[in-house]
Coordinates of C-alpha atoms in Angstrom, one line a residue:
M96 CA -108.4 110.3 -17.7
T97 CA -112.1 110.6 -17.3
D98 CA -113.4 107.9 -15.0
A99 CA -116.2 105.8 -16.5
A100 CA -118.2 106.1 -13.2
S101 CA -117.9 109.9 -13.0
P102 CA -120.4 112.3 -14.5
I103 CA -119.8 112.8 -18.2
A104 CA -121.2 115.6 -20.3
S105 CA -123.8 114.7 -22.9
P106 CA -122.5 113.8 -26.3
L107 CA -122.5 116.0 -29.4
P108 CA -125.7 115.9 -31.6
L109 CA -126.4 112.4 -32.8
A110 CA -128.8 110.8 -35.2
P111 CA -131.6 108.9 -33.5
K112 CA -130.9 105.3 -32.7
A113 CA -132.2 102.8 -35.2
E114 CA -134.8 100.4 -34.0
G115 CA -134.5 96.7 -35.1
R116 CA -132.4 96.4 -38.2
Q117 CA -130.1 99.4 -38.4
R118 CA -130.7 101.7 -41.3
K119 CA -127.8 103.8 -42.4
P120 CA -128.5 107.6 -42.6
D121 CA -128.2 109.2 -46.0
W122 CA -124.8 110.8 -45.2
I123 CA -123.0 107.4 -45.1
R124 CA -124.6 105.6 -48.0
V125 CA -122.3 104.8 -50.9
K126 CA -122.8 103.4 -54.4
A127 CA -121.7 99.8 -55.2
P128 CA -118.4 99.9 -57.1
T129 CA -118.7 99.2 -60.9
S130 CA -115.9 101.2 -62.6
V131 CA -113.2 99.8 -64.9
G132 CA -110.6 101.1 -62.5
F133 CA -112.1 99.1 -59.7
S134 CA -112.0 95.9 -61.7
E135 CA -108.4 96.5 -62.8
T136 CA -107.3 97.1 -59.2
R137 CA -109.0 94.0 -58.0
K138 CA -107.5 91.9 -60.8
L139 CA -103.9 93.2 -60.1
M140 CA -104.2 92.4 -56.4
R141 CA -105.4 88.9 -57.2
S142 CA -102.6 88.3 -59.7
L143 CA -100.0 89.2 -57.1
N144 CA -101.7 87.2 -54.3
L145 CA -102.1 90.3 -52.2
A146 CA -104.8 91.0 -49.6
T147 CA -106.2 94.5 -49.0
V148 CA -107.8 95.9 -46.0
C149 CA -110.2 97.6 -48.4
E150 CA -111.8 94.2 -49.0
E151 CA -111.1 92.3 -45.8
A152 CA -112.5 95.1 -43.6
A153 CA -115.4 95.9 -45.9
C154 CA -114.4 99.6 -46.3
P155 CA -117.3 101.7 -47.6
N156 CA -114.8 103.8 -49.7
I157 CA -113.5 100.9 -51.7
G158 CA -115.4 102.0 -54.9
E159 CA -114.0 105.5 -54.8
C160 CA -110.4 104.5 -53.9
W161 CA -110.1 101.6 -56.3
T162 CA -111.5 103.5 -59.1
K163 CA -108.6 105.9 -58.6
K164 CA -106.3 102.8 -58.3
H165 CA -105.6 103.5 -54.6
A166 CA -105.5 100.4 -52.5
T167 CA -104.3 99.7 -48.9
V168 CA -102.2 96.5 -49.0
M169 CA -102.6 94.2 -46.0
I170 CA -99.4 92.1 -45.5
L171 CA -98.8 89.0 -43.4
G172 CA -101.8 87.2 -44.9
D173 CA -105.5 87.7 -44.5
T174 CA -106.0 85.9 -41.2
C175 CA -105.7 87.6 -37.8
T176 CA -104.7 86.0 -34.5
R177 CA -107.2 88.3 -32.6
A178 CA -110.9 88.8 -32.8
C179 CA -111.8 92.4 -32.2
A180 CA -115.5 93.2 -31.9
F181 CA -115.4 95.8 -34.6
C182 CA -113.2 94.2 -37.3
N183 CA -114.3 92.1 -40.2
V184 CA -110.9 90.5 -41.0
K185 CA -111.1 86.7 -40.4
T186 CA -109.7 85.2 -37.3
G187 CA -107.7 81.9 -37.0
M188 CA -104.2 80.4 -37.4
P189 CA -102.4 82.3 -40.2
R190 CA -100.4 80.7 -42.9
A191 CA -96.6 81.0 -43.0
V192 CA -95.2 84.4 -44.0
D193 CA -94.9 84.8 -47.8
P194 CA -91.2 85.6 -48.6
L195 CA -92.4 87.0 -52.0
E196 CA -94.9 89.4 -50.5
P197 CA -92.5 92.4 -50.3
E198 CA -91.6 92.3 -54.0
H199 CA -95.3 91.8 -54.9
V200 CA -96.2 94.9 -52.9
A201 CA -93.5 96.9 -54.7
T202 CA -94.8 95.5 -58.1
A203 CA -98.3 96.6 -57.2
A204 CA -97.1 100.1 -56.3
A205 CA -95.2 100.4 -59.6
E206 CA -98.1 99.1 -61.8
L207 CA -100.7 101.3 -60.0
G208 CA -98.3 104.3 -60.3
L209 CA -98.7 105.1 -56.6
E210 CA -97.2 108.3 -55.4
H211 CA -98.2 107.3 -51.8
I212 CA -98.8 103.8 -50.5
V213 CA -100.4 102.6 -47.2
I214 CA -99.3 99.2 -45.9
T215 CA -101.1 97.6 -43.0
S216 CA -101.3 94.1 -41.6
V217 CA -103.3 91.6 -39.6
D218 CA -102.1 91.0 -36.0
R219 CA -99.6 88.2 -35.9
D220 CA -99.2 87.3 -32.2
D221 CA -97.8 83.9 -33.4
L222 CA -94.6 85.5 -34.7
P223 CA -91.6 86.3 -32.4
D224 CA -91.5 90.0 -33.6
G225 CA -95.2 90.3 -34.4
G226 CA -94.4 90.6 -38.1
A227 CA -92.1 93.7 -37.8
K228 CA -89.5 92.2 -40.1
Q229 CA -92.0 91.8 -42.9
F230 CA -92.9 95.5 -42.6
V231 CA -89.2 96.3 -42.9
R232 CA -88.8 94.1 -45.9
V233 CA -91.8 95.7 -47.6
I234 CA -90.4 99.2 -47.0
E235 CA -87.0 98.2 -48.3
A236 CA -88.6 96.6 -51.5
L237 CA -90.6 99.8 -52.1
R238 CA -87.5 102.0 -51.7
R239 CA -85.6 99.8 -54.2
N240 CA -88.4 99.5 -56.8
T241 CA -90.4 102.8 -56.5
P242 CA -88.1 105.2 -54.7
S243 CA -90.4 108.2 -55.3
T244 CA -93.3 106.6 -53.6
T245 CA -93.9 107.8 -50.1
I246 CA -94.7 105.1 -47.6
E247 CA -97.3 105.1 -44.8
I248 CA -97.5 102.1 -42.5
L249 CA -100.4 101.1 -40.2
T250 CA -99.1 98.6 -37.7
P251 CA -100.7 96.5 -35.0
D252 CA -99.5 97.0 -31.4
F253 CA -96.9 94.2 -31.4
R254 CA -98.2 93.0 -28.1
N255 CA -95.5 92.1 -25.6
K256 CA -92.7 93.0 -28.1
P257 CA -93.4 96.6 -29.1
E258 CA -90.0 98.3 -28.4
A259 CA -87.8 96.2 -30.6
S260 CA -90.4 95.8 -33.3
V261 CA -91.0 99.6 -33.5
E262 CA -87.3 100.3 -33.4
A263 CA -86.7 98.0 -36.4
I264 CA -89.5 99.6 -38.4
V265 CA -88.5 103.2 -37.6
A266 CA -85.0 102.4 -38.7
A267 CA -86.4 101.5 -42.1
R268 CA -87.7 105.1 -42.2
P269 CA -91.4 105.0 -43.4
D270 CA -92.7 108.5 -44.1
V271 CA -95.8 108.1 -41.8
Y272 CA -96.2 105.7 -38.9
N273 CA -99.9 105.0 -38.1
H274 CA -101.2 103.0 -35.2
N275 CA -104.9 103.4 -34.3
L276 CA -106.2 103.7 -30.8
E277 CA -109.6 102.9 -32.2
T278 CA -111.8 103.8 -29.2
V279 CA -111.8 105.3 -25.7
P280 CA -110.1 103.3 -22.8
R281 CA -113.4 102.4 -21.2
L282 CA -114.5 100.4 -24.2
Y283 CA -111.3 98.4 -24.7
P284 CA -112.5 95.3 -22.8
T285 CA -115.4 94.8 -25.1
I286 CA -114.3 96.4 -28.4
R287 CA -110.5 95.7 -28.5
P288 CA -110.1 93.0 -25.8
G289 CA -106.7 91.8 -27.1
A290 CA -105.1 95.2 -26.8
R291 CA -104.3 97.7 -24.1
Y292 CA -104.9 101.4 -24.5
Y293 CA -101.8 102.7 -22.8
A294 CA -99.6 100.1 -24.6
S295 CA -100.8 101.6 -27.9
L296 CA -100.2 105.1 -26.6
R297 CA -96.7 104.2 -25.6
L298 CA -96.0 102.7 -29.0
L299 CA -96.9 106.0 -30.7
E300 CA -94.6 107.8 -28.2
S301 CA -91.8 105.4 -28.9
V302 CA -91.9 106.2 -32.7
K303 CA -91.3 109.9 -32.0
R304 CA -88.6 109.0 -29.4
H305 CA -86.7 107.0 -32.0
D306 CA -87.2 109.5 -34.8
P307 CA -89.0 112.8 -34.3
T308 CA -89.0 113.5 -38.0
I309 CA -91.4 110.6 -38.9
F310 CA -95.0 111.7 -39.0
T311 CA -97.3 109.8 -36.6
K312 CA -101.0 109.2 -37.0
S313 CA -103.8 107.6 -35.1
G314 CA -107.5 107.0 -35.6
L315 CA -110.7 106.8 -33.6
M316 CA -114.1 105.2 -34.4
T317 CA -117.3 106.9 -33.3
G318 CA -120.7 105.4 -32.6
L319 CA -119.6 102.7 -30.2
G320 CA -121.0 104.3 -27.1
E321 CA -118.1 106.7 -26.3
Q322 CA -118.9 110.0 -24.6
R323 CA -117.7 113.4 -25.8
L324 CA -115.4 114.2 -22.9
E325 CA -113.8 110.7 -23.3
V326 CA -113.0 111.5 -26.9
H327 CA -111.5 114.9 -25.9
Q328 CA -109.3 113.0 -23.3
V329 CA -108.1 110.6 -26.0
M330 CA -107.2 113.7 -28.2
D331 CA -105.2 115.1 -25.2
D332 CA -103.4 111.7 -24.8
M333 CA -102.5 111.6 -28.5
R334 CA -101.1 115.1 -28.3
S335 CA -99.1 114.2 -25.2
A336 CA -97.6 111.4 -27.4
D337 CA -96.9 114.1 -30.1
V338 CA -99.2 112.5 -32.6
D339 CA -99.4 114.6 -35.7
F340 CA -102.5 113.5 -37.5
L341 CA -105.9 112.4 -36.1
T342 CA -108.5 110.6 -38.2
M343 CA -112.1 110.1 -37.0
G344 CA -114.8 108.1 -38.7
Q345 CA -118.2 106.4 -38.1
Y346 CA -118.0 102.8 -37.0
L347 CA -120.2 100.5 -39.2
Q348 CA -121.2 97.1 -38.1
P349 CA -119.8 94.6 -40.7
T350 CA -122.0 91.7 -39.6
P351 CA -124.7 91.0 -36.9
R352 CA -122.1 89.2 -34.8
H353 CA -120.0 92.3 -34.5
A354 CA -120.4 95.2 -32.0
K355 CA -123.6 97.1 -32.6
V356 CA -123.6 100.7 -33.8
E357 CA -124.8 102.6 -30.7
E358 CA -125.2 106.0 -32.5
F359 CA -124.8 107.4 -36.0
V360 CA -122.7 110.5 -35.4
T361 CA -123.8 113.5 -37.5
P362 CA -121.5 115.4 -39.9
Q363 CA -122.1 118.4 -37.7
A364 CA -120.8 116.5 -34.7
F365 CA -117.7 115.4 -36.7
A366 CA -117.0 119.0 -37.6
A367 CA -117.2 120.0 -34.0
Y368 CA -114.8 117.3 -33.0
A369 CA -112.4 118.4 -35.8
A370 CA -112.5 122.0 -34.6
I371 CA -111.6 120.9 -31.1
A372 CA -108.8 118.6 -32.3
R373 CA -107.3 121.4 -34.4
A374 CA -107.4 123.7 -31.3
K375 CA -105.4 121.0 -29.4
G376 CA -102.5 121.3 -31.9
F377 CA -102.7 118.4 -34.3
L378 CA -100.9 119.2 -37.6
L379 CA -103.9 117.7 -39.5
V380 CA -107.3 116.4 -38.6
A381 CA -109.7 114.3 -40.9
A382 CA -113.1 113.8 -39.3
S383 CA -116.2 112.8 -41.1
P384 CA -118.6 109.8 -41.2
L385 CA -116.7 108.1 -44.0
T386 CA -113.2 109.0 -42.9
R387 CA -110.9 105.9 -42.6
S388 CA -107.2 105.6 -41.7
S389 CA -106.0 105.5 -45.3
Y390 CA -108.8 107.5 -47.0
H391 CA -107.2 110.2 -49.1
A392 CA -103.9 109.3 -47.4
G393 CA -101.7 110.7 -50.2
D394 CA -103.4 114.1 -50.3
D395 CA -103.4 114.2 -46.5
F396 CA -99.6 113.4 -46.4
A397 CA -99.0 116.5 -48.6
K398 CA -101.1 118.6 -46.4
M399 CA -99.3 117.4 -43.3
K400 CA -95.9 118.2 -44.8
A401 CA -97.1 121.7 -45.6
A402 CA -98.5 122.2 -42.1
R403 CA -95.2 121.1 -40.5
E404 CA -93.2 123.5 -42.8
A405 CA -95.6 126.3 -42.0
K406 CA -95.3 125.6 -38.3
L407 CA -91.4 125.6 -38.5
A408 CA -91.4 128.8 -40.5
A409 CA -93.5 130.4 -37.9
G410 CA -91.0 129.3 -35.2
R411 CA -93.5 127.3 -33.2

């Protein structure tokens, strides 16, 4: 691992730092959502009492995704027990787990006609299993009600209880298991203080240990002050954990009380990162300013399956 005190190579080309109020560069500006599809998706989520990370985390792609009736459901409520410096989800004492939530998620998947669904959650450090049982119930409800829908989950780190929680979820057989490392180890104390880098890495390793056939996925944010060689080292760590799919996107400050954007990373720099990641052996890489964990997840799942099949056919 690159030591934070050791010399680090200069980063890839970056946009100039904004002075005063940060102005987004042209390449990450998006239009406000106004489509009929967007309104219908929001209405359905409200009617089923479901939260979405699209809204809670203020995702810039919400207009595009909801217009296509693609939404990432956030289970276990809308209140997180942690307060990460990058995240816009509200923090506090969550409500009791909703026993109807799994069936509501399955109903939403059916009504939206989803071929692929992404399920994430808030951190629930208040629960003995961190909320793993609810992930299992949601997967089971989807298999019963929409058996053709492929399932991708994006879980928290299940702090202090990862092994049993991961084992239970893997046994329910999601198609993709995603857990984001988010940033480089040096920045964890300020950006992700409630988590531990190597604990998250071990979680990803344990998924493959329990079931090597499940695709694993992890994501990084850029623009928080990370250096190029630190990012390369995280890529190497992910590959050591046999992570199949890397996503990389630009961090955007949701409110003034959150961590500042240190740099706006250019599309050219993202392309360079993607080329390096592919050379390191990931089955799939998605890297652009607007890339998010679940952005184009269904299309990417199909590409990842095809990449694995091609690799197996080539005998590698």
